């Protein structure tokens, strides 16, 4: 039987939304594993809009996270507030700075971050139902908020970020770009993706494994 997977997006674009390669590879890997997918995103304004050509904040511009996520989902995206855990077997959240800016405020507040209320409620529902969750790239900064202290996860081997996760209560495990970390007790799978990847193929290898491990836990 095909597994049903919810994917939460954070907009469209590495600097202010979901990392496009990570999101597309995730959706492709899920499709190749015959999973049925529904994308979700919070119906909120982005923290800011970044000009991806220059890397600078586009002053005066405002974009909606749900609307921008529709670019990746080809229009098939729903408000994360409507996500019902009973309809799905697993949850995956790609990275990109949007995960740390729009799904939570880690980019602003570090260890004192808070999560978007609807995203946190949805993610904790998967935890409470003992259904697997996959977080990649910078998204594991939300692991402690979702699972509590002691959760095992990785953002790769960036010492500064790892120290912040440890201060938040996570058990950070260093990992190379092609590795995944599985917290069996929490059914959480994490991988560094573009925290370390220098080529799309490097990101793809571990993202595909993350998808397979999440599905195997479902």
mmCIF file with all atom_site columns, C-alpha atoms in Angstrom:
data_model
loop_
_atom_site.group_PDB
_atom_site.id
_atom_site.type_symbol
_atom_site.label_atom_id
_atom_site.label_alt_id
_atom_site.label_comp_id
_atom_site.label_asym_id
_atom_site.label_entity_id
_atom_site.label_seq_id
_atom_site.pdbx_PDB_ins_code
_atom_site.Cartn_x
_atom_site.Cartn_y
_atom_site.Cartn_z
_atom_site.occupancy
_atom_site.B_iso_or_equiv
_atom_site.pdbx_formal_charge
_atom_site.auth_seq_id
_atom_site.auth_comp_id
_atom_site.auth_asym_id
_atom_site.auth_atom_id
_atom_site.pdbx_PDB_model_num
ATOM 1   C CA . UNK A 1 1   ? 0.000  0.000  0.000  1.00 0.00 ? 1   UNK A CA 1
ATOM 2   C CA . UNK A 1 2   ? 1.297  3.458  -0.892 1.00 0.00 ? 2   UNK A CA 1
ATOM 3   C CA . UNK A 1 3   ? 2.408  5.603  2.014  1.00 0.00 ? 3   UNK A CA 1
ATOM 4   C CA . UNK A 1 4   ? 0.913  9.064  2.388  1.00 0.00 ? 4   UNK A CA 1
ATOM 5   C CA . UNK A 1 5   ? 3.442  11.779 3.192  1.00 0.00 ? 5   UNK A CA 1
ATOM 6   C CA . UNK A 1 6   ? 2.955  15.411 4.163  1.00 0.00 ? 6   UNK A CA 1
ATOM 7   C CA . UNK A 1 7   ? 5.698  17.815 3.052  1.00 0.00 ? 7   UNK A CA 1
ATOM 8   C CA . UNK A 1 8   ? 5.874  21.229 4.715  1.00 0.00 ? 8   UNK A CA 1
ATOM 9   C CA . UNK A 1 9   ? 7.404  23.963 2.581  1.00 0.00 ? 9   UNK A CA 1
ATOM 10  C CA . UNK A 1 10  ? 8.636  27.393 3.663  1.00 0.00 ? 10  UNK A CA 1
ATOM 11  C CA . UNK A 1 11  ? 8.352  29.422 0.471  1.00 0.00 ? 11  UNK A CA 1
ATOM 12  C CA . UNK A 1 12  ? 10.394 29.239 -2.711 1.00 0.00 ? 12  UNK A CA 1
ATOM 13  C CA . UNK A 1 13  ? 14.108 29.964 -2.762 1.00 0.00 ? 13  UNK A CA 1
ATOM 14  C CA . UNK A 1 14  ? 17.110 29.062 -0.641 1.00 0.00 ? 14  UNK A CA 1
ATOM 15  C CA . UNK A 1 15  ? 17.611 32.478 0.985  1.00 0.00 ? 15  UNK A CA 1
ATOM 16  C CA . UNK A 1 16  ? 14.032 33.227 2.037  1.00 0.00 ? 16  UNK A CA 1
ATOM 17  C CA . UNK A 1 17  ? 12.070 29.993 1.516  1.00 0.00 ? 17  UNK A CA 1
ATOM 18  C CA . UNK A 1 18  ? 12.546 26.275 0.914  1.00 0.00 ? 18  UNK A CA 1
ATOM 19  C CA . UNK A 1 19  ? 15.765 25.206 -0.791 1.00 0.00 ? 19  UNK A CA 1
ATOM 20  C CA . UNK A 1 20  ? 14.497 24.306 -4.259 1.00 0.00 ? 20  UNK A CA 1
ATOM 21  C CA . UNK A 1 21  ? 16.855 21.415 -4.949 1.00 0.00 ? 21  UNK A CA 1
ATOM 22  C CA . UNK A 1 22  ? 16.067 19.838 -1.587 1.00 0.00 ? 22  UNK A CA 1
ATOM 23  C CA . UNK A 1 23  ? 12.336 20.249 -2.067 1.00 0.00 ? 23  UNK A CA 1
ATOM 24  C CA . UNK A 1 24  ? 12.298 18.873 -5.609 1.00 0.00 ? 24  UNK A CA 1
ATOM 25  C CA . UNK A 1 25  ? 14.602 15.947 -4.799 1.00 0.00 ? 25  UNK A CA 1
ATOM 26  C CA . UNK A 1 26  ? 12.349 15.116 -1.848 1.00 0.00 ? 26  UNK A CA 1
ATOM 27  C CA . UNK A 1 27  ? 9.230  15.141 -4.022 1.00 0.00 ? 27  UNK A CA 1
ATOM 28  C CA . UNK A 1 28  ? 10.972 13.121 -6.739 1.00 0.00 ? 28  UNK A CA 1
ATOM 29  C CA . UNK A 1 29  ? 12.236 10.512 -4.267 1.00 0.00 ? 29  UNK A CA 1
ATOM 30  C CA . UNK A 1 30  ? 8.789  10.180 -2.727 1.00 0.00 ? 30  UNK A CA 1
ATOM 31  C CA . UNK A 1 31  ? 7.215  9.719  -6.146 1.00 0.00 ? 31  UNK A CA 1
ATOM 32  C CA . UNK A 1 32  ? 9.802  7.100  -7.129 1.00 0.00 ? 32  UNK A CA 1
ATOM 33  C CA . UNK A 1 33  ? 8.930  5.248  -3.929 1.00 0.00 ? 33  UNK A CA 1
ATOM 34  C CA . UNK A 1 34  ? 5.248  5.372  -4.939 1.00 0.00 ? 34  UNK A CA 1
ATOM 35  C CA . UNK A 1 35  ? 4.277  7.580  -2.001 1.00 0.00 ? 35  UNK A CA 1
ATOM 36  C CA . UNK A 1 36  ? 1.270  9.854  -2.202 1.00 0.00 ? 36  UNK A CA 1
ATOM 37  C CA . UNK A 1 37  ? 2.233  13.429 -1.320 1.00 0.00 ? 37  UNK A CA 1
ATOM 38  C CA . UNK A 1 38  ? 0.452  16.551 -0.172 1.00 0.00 ? 38  UNK A CA 1
ATOM 39  C CA . UNK A 1 39  ? 2.412  19.766 0.281  1.00 0.00 ? 39  UNK A CA 1
ATOM 40  C CA . UNK A 1 40  ? 1.579  22.265 3.011  1.00 0.00 ? 40  UNK A CA 1
ATOM 41  C CA . UNK A 1 41  ? 2.861  25.689 4.042  1.00 0.00 ? 41  UNK A CA 1
ATOM 42  C CA . UNK A 1 42  ? 1.893  28.332 6.587  1.00 0.00 ? 42  UNK A CA 1
ATOM 43  C CA . UNK A 1 43  ? -0.392 31.054 5.285  1.00 0.00 ? 43  UNK A CA 1
ATOM 44  C CA . UNK A 1 44  ? 1.783  33.921 6.526  1.00 0.00 ? 44  UNK A CA 1
ATOM 45  C CA . UNK A 1 45  ? 4.040  36.634 5.152  1.00 0.00 ? 45  UNK A CA 1
ATOM 46  C CA . UNK A 1 46  ? 7.697  35.739 4.683  1.00 0.00 ? 46  UNK A CA 1
ATOM 47  C CA . UNK A 1 47  ? 10.149 37.270 7.120  1.00 0.00 ? 47  UNK A CA 1
ATOM 48  C CA . UNK A 1 48  ? 11.529 39.156 4.123  1.00 0.00 ? 48  UNK A CA 1
ATOM 49  C CA . UNK A 1 49  ? 12.130 38.789 0.393  1.00 0.00 ? 49  UNK A CA 1
ATOM 50  C CA . UNK A 1 50  ? 15.651 38.182 -0.868 1.00 0.00 ? 50  UNK A CA 1
ATOM 51  C CA . UNK A 1 51  ? 16.885 38.991 -4.357 1.00 0.00 ? 51  UNK A CA 1
ATOM 52  C CA . UNK A 1 52  ? 18.513 35.675 -5.213 1.00 0.00 ? 52  UNK A CA 1
ATOM 53  C CA . UNK A 1 53  ? 20.668 37.287 -7.892 1.00 0.00 ? 53  UNK A CA 1
ATOM 54  C CA . UNK A 1 54  ? 22.370 39.663 -5.448 1.00 0.00 ? 54  UNK A CA 1
ATOM 55  C CA . UNK A 1 55  ? 21.677 37.981 -2.106 1.00 0.00 ? 55  UNK A CA 1
ATOM 56  C CA . UNK A 1 56  ? 20.326 41.254 -0.758 1.00 0.00 ? 56  UNK A CA 1
ATOM 57  C CA . UNK A 1 57  ? 16.980 41.863 0.964  1.00 0.00 ? 57  UNK A CA 1
ATOM 58  C CA . UNK A 1 58  ? 14.501 43.430 -1.460 1.00 0.00 ? 58  UNK A CA 1
ATOM 59  C CA . UNK A 1 59  ? 13.272 46.387 0.542  1.00 0.00 ? 59  UNK A CA 1
ATOM 60  C CA . UNK A 1 60  ? 9.540  47.081 0.364  1.00 0.00 ? 60  UNK A CA 1
ATOM 61  C CA . UNK A 1 61  ? 8.635  43.671 -1.081 1.00 0.00 ? 61  UNK A CA 1
ATOM 62  C CA . UNK A 1 62  ? 6.308  41.256 0.670  1.00 0.00 ? 62  UNK A CA 1
ATOM 63  C CA . UNK A 1 63  ? 5.410  37.680 -0.281 1.00 0.00 ? 63  UNK A CA 1
ATOM 64  C CA . UNK A 1 64  ? 3.167  35.013 1.201  1.00 0.00 ? 64  UNK A CA 1
ATOM 65  C CA . UNK A 1 65  ? 4.764  31.696 2.216  1.00 0.00 ? 65  UNK A CA 1
ATOM 66  C CA . UNK A 1 66  ? 1.781  29.625 1.067  1.00 0.00 ? 66  UNK A CA 1
ATOM 67  C CA . UNK A 1 67  ? 1.578  31.397 -2.290 1.00 0.00 ? 67  UNK A CA 1
ATOM 68  C CA . UNK A 1 68  ? 5.328  31.095 -2.897 1.00 0.00 ? 68  UNK A CA 1
ATOM 69  C CA . UNK A 1 69  ? 5.293  27.402 -1.926 1.00 0.00 ? 69  UNK A CA 1
ATOM 70  C CA . UNK A 1 70  ? 2.706  26.832 -4.627 1.00 0.00 ? 70  UNK A CA 1
ATOM 71  C CA . UNK A 1 71  ? 5.488  27.485 -7.148 1.00 0.00 ? 71  UNK A CA 1
ATOM 72  C CA . UNK A 1 72  ? 7.220  24.286 -6.006 1.00 0.00 ? 72  UNK A CA 1
ATOM 73  C CA . UNK A 1 73  ? 4.043  22.264 -5.539 1.00 0.00 ? 73  UNK A CA 1
ATOM 74  C CA . UNK A 1 74  ? 2.651  23.266 -8.949 1.00 0.00 ? 74  UNK A CA 1
ATOM 75  C CA . UNK A 1 75  ? -0.302 24.822 -7.156 1.00 0.00 ? 75  UNK A CA 1
ATOM 76  C CA . UNK A 1 76  ? -1.136 21.756 -5.101 1.00 0.00 ? 76  UNK A CA 1
ATOM 77  C CA . UNK A 1 77  ? -0.438 23.094 -1.632 1.00 0.00 ? 77  UNK A CA 1
ATOM 78  C CA . UNK A 1 78  ? -2.659 23.594 1.390  1.00 0.00 ? 78  UNK A CA 1
ATOM 79  C CA . UNK A 1 79  ? -2.509 25.704 4.547  1.00 0.00 ? 79  UNK A CA 1
ATOM 80  C CA . UNK A 1 80  ? -0.532 23.790 7.177  1.00 0.00 ? 80  UNK A CA 1
ATOM 81  C CA . UNK A 1 81  ? -3.266 24.673 9.671  1.00 0.00 ? 81  UNK A CA 1
ATOM 82  C CA . UNK A 1 82  ? -5.435 22.165 7.771  1.00 0.00 ? 82  UNK A CA 1
ATOM 83  C CA . UNK A 1 83  ? -2.939 19.305 8.098  1.00 0.00 ? 83  UNK A CA 1
ATOM 84  C CA . UNK A 1 84  ? -4.597 16.300 9.803  1.00 0.00 ? 84  UNK A CA 1
ATOM 85  C CA . UNK A 1 85  ? -2.066 13.736 10.994 1.00 0.00 ? 85  UNK A CA 1
ATOM 86  C CA . UNK A 1 86  ? -4.684 11.003 10.625 1.00 0.00 ? 86  UNK A CA 1
ATOM 87  C CA . UNK A 1 87  ? -4.502 11.423 6.843  1.00 0.00 ? 87  UNK A CA 1
ATOM 88  C CA . UNK A 1 88  ? -0.748 10.739 6.631  1.00 0.00 ? 88  UNK A CA 1
ATOM 89  C CA . UNK A 1 89  ? 1.900  8.176  7.470  1.00 0.00 ? 89  UNK A CA 1
ATOM 90  C CA . UNK A 1 90  ? 4.910  10.514 7.673  1.00 0.00 ? 90  UNK A CA 1
ATOM 91  C CA . UNK A 1 91  ? 6.117  14.115 7.539  1.00 0.00 ? 91  UNK A CA 1
ATOM 92  C CA . UNK A 1 92  ? 9.152  15.604 5.780  1.00 0.00 ? 92  UNK A CA 1
ATOM 93  C CA . UNK A 1 93  ? 10.420 19.186 5.975  1.00 0.00 ? 93  UNK A CA 1
ATOM 94  C CA . UNK A 1 94  ? 13.113 20.319 3.491  1.00 0.00 ? 94  UNK A CA 1
ATOM 95  C CA . UNK A 1 95  ? 15.623 22.983 4.478  1.00 0.00 ? 95  UNK A CA 1
ATOM 96  C CA . UNK A 1 96  ? 16.550 26.373 3.114  1.00 0.00 ? 96  UNK A CA 1
ATOM 97  C CA . UNK A 1 97  ? 16.726 29.583 5.129  1.00 0.00 ? 97  UNK A CA 1
ATOM 98  C CA . UNK A 1 98  ? 12.929 29.774 4.999  1.00 0.00 ? 98  UNK A CA 1
ATOM 99  C CA . UNK A 1 99  ? 12.796 26.871 7.439  1.00 0.00 ? 99  UNK A CA 1
ATOM 100 C CA . UNK A 1 100 ? 14.721 29.030 9.918  1.00 0.00 ? 100 UNK A CA 1
ATOM 101 C CA . UNK A 1 101 ? 12.901 32.251 9.025  1.00 0.00 ? 101 UNK A CA 1
ATOM 102 C CA . UNK A 1 102 ? 9.294  31.325 8.241  1.00 0.00 ? 102 UNK A CA 1
ATOM 103 C CA . UNK A 1 103 ? 8.643  27.961 9.930  1.00 0.00 ? 103 UNK A CA 1
ATOM 104 C CA . UNK A 1 104 ? 10.491 29.150 13.029 1.00 0.00 ? 104 UNK A CA 1
ATOM 105 C CA . UNK A 1 105 ? 12.573 32.173 14.006 1.00 0.00 ? 105 UNK A CA 1
ATOM 106 C CA . UNK A 1 106 ? 15.903 30.429 14.574 1.00 0.00 ? 106 UNK A CA 1
ATOM 107 C CA . UNK A 1 107 ? 17.587 32.802 12.103 1.00 0.00 ? 107 UNK A CA 1
ATOM 108 C CA . UNK A 1 108 ? 16.685 35.685 14.413 1.00 0.00 ? 108 UNK A CA 1
ATOM 109 C CA . UNK A 1 109 ? 16.702 34.212 17.888 1.00 0.00 ? 109 UNK A CA 1
ATOM 110 C CA . UNK A 1 110 ? 18.984 31.172 17.817 1.00 0.00 ? 110 UNK A CA 1
ATOM 111 C CA . UNK A 1 111 ? 18.568 28.918 20.852 1.00 0.00 ? 111 UNK A CA 1
ATOM 112 C CA . UNK A 1 112 ? 15.616 31.048 22.029 1.00 0.00 ? 112 UNK A CA 1
ATOM 113 C CA . UNK A 1 113 ? 13.706 30.339 18.816 1.00 0.00 ? 113 UNK A CA 1
ATOM 114 C CA . UNK A 1 114 ? 9.993  29.665 18.652 1.00 0.00 ? 114 UNK A CA 1
ATOM 115 C CA . UNK A 1 115 ? 8.118  27.811 15.930 1.00 0.00 ? 115 UNK A CA 1
ATOM 116 C CA . UNK A 1 116 ? 5.170  28.899 13.856 1.00 0.00 ? 116 UNK A CA 1
ATOM 117 C CA . UNK A 1 117 ? 2.221  27.662 15.901 1.00 0.00 ? 117 UNK A CA 1
ATOM 118 C CA . UNK A 1 118 ? 0.527  25.713 13.094 1.00 0.00 ? 118 UNK A CA 1
ATOM 119 C CA . UNK A 1 119 ? 3.786  24.067 11.986 1.00 0.00 ? 119 UNK A CA 1
ATOM 120 C CA . UNK A 1 120 ? 4.622  23.057 15.562 1.00 0.00 ? 120 UNK A CA 1
ATOM 121 C CA . UNK A 1 121 ? 1.140  21.658 16.149 1.00 0.00 ? 121 UNK A CA 1
ATOM 122 C CA . UNK A 1 122 ? 1.323  19.608 12.952 1.00 0.00 ? 122 UNK A CA 1
ATOM 123 C CA . UNK A 1 123 ? 4.824  18.274 13.636 1.00 0.00 ? 123 UNK A CA 1
ATOM 124 C CA . UNK A 1 124 ? 4.031  17.382 17.233 1.00 0.00 ? 124 UNK A CA 1
ATOM 125 C CA . UNK A 1 125 ? 0.954  15.510 16.046 1.00 0.00 ? 125 UNK A CA 1
ATOM 126 C CA . UNK A 1 126 ? 3.247  13.168 14.088 1.00 0.00 ? 126 UNK A CA 1
ATOM 127 C CA . UNK A 1 127 ? 5.408  12.719 17.184 1.00 0.00 ? 127 UNK A CA 1
ATOM 128 C CA . UNK A 1 128 ? 2.344  12.009 19.304 1.00 0.00 ? 128 UNK A CA 1
ATOM 129 C CA . UNK A 1 129 ? 1.110  9.459  16.770 1.00 0.00 ? 129 UNK A CA 1
ATOM 130 C CA . UNK A 1 130 ? 4.528  7.755  16.585 1.00 0.00 ? 130 UNK A CA 1
ATOM 131 C CA . UNK A 1 131 ? 4.737  8.547  12.875 1.00 0.00 ? 131 UNK A CA 1
ATOM 132 C CA . UNK A 1 132 ? 8.158  9.296  11.336 1.00 0.00 ? 132 UNK A CA 1
ATOM 133 C CA . UNK A 1 133 ? 9.487  12.753 10.584 1.00 0.00 ? 133 UNK A CA 1
ATOM 134 C CA . UNK A 1 134 ? 12.317 13.747 8.246  1.00 0.00 ? 134 UNK A CA 1
ATOM 135 C CA . UNK A 1 135 ? 14.181 17.043 8.654  1.00 0.00 ? 135 UNK A CA 1
ATOM 136 C CA . UNK A 1 136 ? 17.019 18.160 6.401  1.00 0.00 ? 136 UNK A CA 1
ATOM 137 C CA . UNK A 1 137 ? 19.594 20.926 6.126  1.00 0.00 ? 137 UNK A CA 1
ATOM 138 C CA . UNK A 1 138 ? 18.828 23.619 8.741  1.00 0.00 ? 138 UNK A CA 1
ATOM 139 C CA . UNK A 1 139 ? 15.354 22.221 9.569  1.00 0.00 ? 139 UNK A CA 1
ATOM 140 C CA . UNK A 1 140 ? 16.713 20.024 12.424 1.00 0.00 ? 140 UNK A CA 1
ATOM 141 C CA . UNK A 1 141 ? 17.024 23.189 14.531 1.00 0.00 ? 141 UNK A CA 1
ATOM 142 C CA . UNK A 1 142 ? 13.311 22.558 15.173 1.00 0.00 ? 142 UNK A CA 1
ATOM 143 C CA . UNK A 1 143 ? 13.916 19.034 16.493 1.00 0.00 ? 143 UNK A CA 1
ATOM 144 C CA . UNK A 1 144 ? 14.001 19.916 20.185 1.00 0.00 ? 144 UNK A CA 1
ATOM 145 C CA . UNK A 1 145 ? 10.860 22.039 19.942 1.00 0.00 ? 145 UNK A CA 1
ATOM 146 C CA . UNK A 1 146 ? 9.072  19.111 18.319 1.00 0.00 ? 146 UNK A CA 1
ATOM 147 C CA . UNK A 1 147 ? 10.494 16.121 20.196 1.00 0.00 ? 147 UNK A CA 1
ATOM 148 C CA . UNK A 1 148 ? 11.930 17.536 23.408 1.00 0.00 ? 148 UNK A CA 1
ATOM 149 C CA . UNK A 1 149 ? 15.364 17.342 25.002 1.00 0.00 ? 149 UNK A CA 1
ATOM 150 C CA . UNK A 1 150 ? 17.585 14.414 24.138 1.00 0.00 ? 150 UNK A CA 1
ATOM 151 C CA . UNK A 1 151 ? 16.431 14.064 20.535 1.00 0.00 ? 151 UNK A CA 1
ATOM 152 C CA . UNK A 1 152 ? 19.209 12.879 18.217 1.00 0.00 ? 152 UNK A CA 1
ATOM 153 C CA . UNK A 1 153 ? 19.751 14.847 15.013 1.00 0.00 ? 153 UNK A CA 1
ATOM 154 C CA . UNK A 1 154 ? 22.359 16.378 12.710 1.00 0.00 ? 154 UNK A CA 1
ATOM 155 C CA . UNK A 1 155 ? 22.972 19.532 10.730 1.00 0.00 ? 155 UNK A CA 1
ATOM 156 C CA . UNK A 1 156 ? 26.304 18.140 9.541  1.00 0.00 ? 156 UNK A CA 1
ATOM 157 C CA . UNK A 1 157 ? 29.523 19.226 11.227 1.00 0.00 ? 157 UNK A CA 1
ATOM 158 C CA . UNK A 1 158 ? 29.211 23.002 11.615 1.00 0.00 ? 158 UNK A CA 1
ATOM 159 C CA . UNK A 1 159 ? 30.541 23.479 15.139 1.00 0.00 ? 159 UNK A CA 1
ATOM 160 C CA . UNK A 1 160 ? 28.789 26.765 15.910 1.00 0.00 ? 160 UNK A CA 1
ATOM 161 C CA . UNK A 1 161 ? 25.315 25.570 14.865 1.00 0.00 ? 161 UNK A CA 1
ATOM 162 C CA . UNK A 1 162 ? 25.848 22.189 16.517 1.00 0.00 ? 162 UNK A CA 1
ATOM 163 C CA . UNK A 1 163 ? 26.707 23.922 19.789 1.00 0.00 ? 163 UNK A CA 1
ATOM 164 C CA . UNK A 1 164 ? 23.468 25.898 19.620 1.00 0.00 ? 164 UNK A CA 1
ATOM 165 C CA . UNK A 1 165 ? 21.459 22.709 19.054 1.00 0.00 ? 165 UNK A CA 1
ATOM 166 C CA . UNK A 1 166 ? 23.211 21.115 22.013 1.00 0.00 ? 166 UNK A CA 1
ATOM 167 C CA . UNK A 1 167 ? 22.394 24.147 24.166 1.00 0.00 ? 167 UNK A CA 1
ATOM 168 C CA . UNK A 1 168 ? 18.761 23.737 23.110 1.00 0.00 ? 168 UNK A CA 1
ATOM 169 C CA . UNK A 1 169 ? 18.798 20.186 24.454 1.00 0.00 ? 169 UNK A CA 1
ATOM 170 C CA . UNK A 1 170 ? 19.420 18.100 21.346 1.00 0.00 ? 170 UNK A CA 1
ATOM 171 C CA . UNK A 1 171 ? 22.029 15.377 21.046 1.00 0.00 ? 171 UNK A CA 1
ATOM 172 C CA . UNK A 1 172 ? 23.835 16.522 17.943 1.00 0.00 ? 172 UNK A CA 1
ATOM 173 C CA . UNK A 1 173 ? 25.628 13.838 15.932 1.00 0.00 ? 173 UNK A CA 1
ATOM 174 C CA . UNK A 1 174 ? 28.226 14.958 13.406 1.00 0.00 ? 174 UNK A CA 1
ATOM 175 C CA . UNK A 1 175 ? 27.528 13.606 9.936  1.00 0.00 ? 175 UNK A CA 1
ATOM 176 C CA . UNK A 1 176 ? 29.062 13.823 6.489  1.00 0.00 ? 176 UNK A CA 1
ATOM 177 C CA . UNK A 1 177 ? 27.116 15.097 3.487  1.00 0.00 ? 177 UNK A CA 1
ATOM 178 C CA . UNK A 1 178 ? 26.094 11.615 2.328  1.00 0.00 ? 178 UNK A CA 1
ATOM 179 C CA . UNK A 1 179 ? 24.962 10.373 5.748  1.00 0.00 ? 179 UNK A CA 1
ATOM 180 C CA . UNK A 1 180 ? 21.651 10.323 7.589  1.00 0.00 ? 180 UNK A CA 1
ATOM 181 C CA . UNK A 1 181 ? 21.099 10.133 11.336 1.00 0.00 ? 181 UNK A CA 1
ATOM 182 C CA . UNK A 1 182 ? 18.171 8.093  12.610 1.00 0.00 ? 182 UNK A CA 1
ATOM 183 C CA . UNK A 1 183 ? 16.750 8.573  16.093 1.00 0.00 ? 183 UNK A CA 1
ATOM 184 C CA . UNK A 1 184 ? 14.894 5.273  16.337 1.00 0.00 ? 184 UNK A CA 1
ATOM 185 C CA . UNK A 1 185 ? 13.105 6.181  19.570 1.00 0.00 ? 185 UNK A CA 1
ATOM 186 C CA . UNK A 1 186 ? 11.596 9.339  18.082 1.00 0.00 ? 186 UNK A CA 1
ATOM 187 C CA . UNK A 1 187 ? 11.347 8.059  14.499 1.00 0.00 ? 187 UNK A CA 1
ATOM 188 C CA . UNK A 1 188 ? 13.264 11.132 13.356 1.00 0.00 ? 188 UNK A CA 1
ATOM 189 C CA . UNK A 1 189 ? 15.561 11.059 10.312 1.00 0.00 ? 189 UNK A CA 1
ATOM 190 C CA . UNK A 1 190 ? 17.913 13.981 9.601  1.00 0.00 ? 190 UNK A CA 1
ATOM 191 C CA . UNK A 1 191 ? 20.617 14.745 7.021  1.00 0.00 ? 191 UNK A CA 1
ATOM 192 C CA . UNK A 1 192 ? 22.863 17.782 6.335  1.00 0.00 ? 192 UNK A CA 1
ATOM 193 C CA . UNK A 1 193 ? 21.927 18.250 2.643  1.00 0.00 ? 193 UNK A CA 1
ATOM 194 C CA . UNK A 1 194 ? 23.015 21.759 1.606  1.00 0.00 ? 194 UNK A CA 1
ATOM 195 C CA . UNK A 1 195 ? 24.512 22.500 4.994  1.00 0.00 ? 195 UNK A CA 1
ATOM 196 C CA . UNK A 1 196 ? 27.434 20.589 3.473  1.00 0.00 ? 196 UNK A CA 1
ATOM 197 C CA . UNK A 1 197 ? 26.615 19.706 -0.138 1.00 0.00 ? 197 UNK A CA 1
ATOM 198 C CA . UNK A 1 198 ? 28.653 21.418 -2.837 1.00 0.00 ? 198 UNK A CA 1
ATOM 199 C CA . UNK A 1 199 ? 26.852 19.700 -5.705 1.00 0.00 ? 199 UNK A CA 1
ATOM 200 C CA . UNK A 1 200 ? 23.224 18.741 -6.252 1.00 0.00 ? 200 UNK A CA 1
ATOM 201 C CA . UNK A 1 201 ? 24.237 15.085 -6.584 1.00 0.00 ? 201 UNK A CA 1
ATOM 202 C CA . UNK A 1 202 ? 25.729 15.158 -3.079 1.00 0.00 ? 202 UNK A CA 1
ATOM 203 C CA . UNK A 1 203 ? 22.505 16.518 -1.646 1.00 0.00 ? 203 UNK A CA 1
ATOM 204 C CA . UNK A 1 204 ? 20.451 14.024 -3.624 1.00 0.00 ? 204 UNK A CA 1
ATOM 205 C CA . UNK A 1 205 ? 22.184 10.911 -2.334 1.00 0.00 ? 205 UNK A CA 1
ATOM 206 C CA . UNK A 1 206 ? 21.361 11.524 1.312  1.00 0.00 ? 206 UNK A CA 1
ATOM 207 C CA . UNK A 1 207 ? 17.928 13.057 0.681  1.00 0.00 ? 207 UNK A CA 1
ATOM 208 C CA . UNK A 1 208 ? 16.933 9.939  -1.231 1.00 0.00 ? 208 UNK A CA 1
ATOM 209 C CA . UNK A 1 209 ? 18.162 7.817  1.668  1.00 0.00 ? 209 UNK A CA 1
ATOM 210 C CA . UNK A 1 210 ? 16.278 10.020 4.140  1.00 0.00 ? 210 UNK A CA 1
ATOM 211 C CA . UNK A 1 211 ? 13.076 9.499  2.181  1.00 0.00 ? 211 UNK A CA 1
ATOM 212 C CA . UNK A 1 212 ? 13.602 5.739  2.076  1.00 0.00 ? 212 UNK A CA 1
ATOM 213 C CA . UNK A 1 213 ? 14.336 5.581  5.817  1.00 0.00 ? 213 UNK A CA 1
ATOM 214 C CA . UNK A 1 214 ? 11.283 7.690  6.662  1.00 0.00 ? 214 UNK A CA 1
ATOM 215 C CA . UNK A 1 215 ? 9.065  5.458  4.543  1.00 0.00 ? 215 UNK A CA 1
ATOM 216 C CA . UNK A 1 216 ? 10.544 2.329  6.118  1.00 0.00 ? 216 UNK A CA 1
ATOM 217 C CA . UNK A 1 217 ? 9.640  3.679  9.572  1.00 0.00 ? 217 UNK A CA 1
ATOM 218 C CA . UNK A 1 218 ? 6.070  4.470  8.525  1.00 0.00 ? 218 UNK A CA 1
#
